[in-house]
Amino acid sequence: MVPSPDNLAAARRRMVEEQLRGRGIRDGRLLAAFYDVPREAFVPPERQHEAYEDHPLPIGEGQTVSQPYIVAMTLEALALKGPERVLDVGAGSGYQTALLARLAREVYAIERIEALSVRAGDILARLGVTNVRWRTGDGTLGWPEAAPFEAICCGAAGPDVPRAWLDQLAEGGRLVAPVGGREVQELVLLTRRGDRFDRRKLCDCRFVPLIGQHGWPE
Ligand code: SAM
């Protein structure tokens, strides 16, 4: 059964308060973005009643949209203030992209599966999101023509951070990505200081594989 808009809005508010603020997410702009972006629009109709539950959800093609708290932790670590240009690799359903679009000036989103790209493009257009440029292809190569980016994030896990992303990160820029084995990984934050990249672990995690030239083979 498709839940009513009122029930979904109430569930969204509960998710923000309990799963995000309740676990220490404090950035007001970030919490406001989660209040505004309807996660139910990005999941299949038969899973909309679960849109605000505390877990990942399938989005088709064997892929998932991450648990809201993991998305919030990623976005908070990017510390966006508004004027940034952001690279979003593994954009999937477009949910995290829509949140980024509210938090930054311009988002460059890459997804390797054409069917997901087409669907996400439709959803973002329906929601009136206009500051996203979307590409279907291998995001492990980044988006060199649009670099440098003040922030880069990835929704799929590779063995390590692709060199292209490091090269395309602006001075002082932040990069958040899951890295590690095919089954379990660490979500890491890298901050660029000249030719050096400070690295901090945010949490253990489990993401779908990053498949591409500088990720895992198919
Ligand atoms: N942030 C996304 C969302 O909000 O729906 C999460 C999507 S899912 C966890 C990760 C996505 O990464 C999948 O859709 C997968 O197809 C994509 N992916 C995997 N390897 C990729 C690559 N090399 N380039 C671009 N996308 C890739």
XYZ file of C-alpha atoms and ligand atoms in Angstrom, residues 59 63-66 71 88-97 110-113 116 137-140 155-156 207-212, ligand 1:
60
model
C 16.570 0.863 -6.093
C 21.748 -1.586 -6.279
C 20.655 0.198 -3.092
C 20.159 3.657 -1.655
C 22.157 3.900 1.591
C 24.239 9.564 3.836
C 29.065 12.605 -6.693
C 30.208 9.173 -7.930
C 27.787 6.240 -7.873
C 24.755 8.506 -7.862
C 22.288 5.586 -8.131
C 18.753 6.687 -7.332
C 19.727 10.380 -7.175
C 18.683 10.768 -3.497
C 22.091 11.826 -2.188
C 22.521 13.944 -5.329
C 28.096 9.952 -12.352
C 26.305 6.597 -12.424
C 27.477 3.590 -14.437
C 24.071 1.893 -14.940
C 19.330 4.102 -12.990
C 29.845 6.116 -17.212
C 32.816 5.018 -15.139
C 33.117 7.397 -12.192
C 36.519 5.999 -11.153
C 28.340 5.712 -2.889
C 30.212 2.555 -3.902
C 28.654 -0.631 0.367
C 28.012 -2.092 -3.092
C 31.214 -2.448 -5.173
C 32.733 0.378 -7.179
C 33.145 -1.259 -10.584
C 35.445 0.309 -13.122
N 24.115 7.674 -3.404
C 23.309 6.752 -4.130
C 21.839 7.006 -3.892
O 21.507 7.980 -3.192
O 20.998 6.263 -4.425
C 23.746 5.360 -3.723
C 23.734 4.391 -4.843
S 24.409 2.807 -4.675
C 24.786 2.540 -2.979
C 25.992 2.949 -5.468
C 25.930 3.141 -6.955
O 27.259 3.173 -7.464
C 25.203 2.057 -7.754
O 24.103 2.613 -8.394
C 26.254 1.561 -8.753
O 25.719 1.254 -10.031
C 27.192 2.755 -8.814
N 28.548 2.483 -9.289
C 29.362 1.437 -9.048
N 30.540 1.588 -9.680
C 30.472 2.779 -10.349
C 31.373 3.511 -11.175
N 32.606 3.070 -11.476
N 30.974 4.696 -11.668
C 29.740 5.191 -11.405
N 28.843 4.544 -10.644
C 29.202 3.350 -10.100
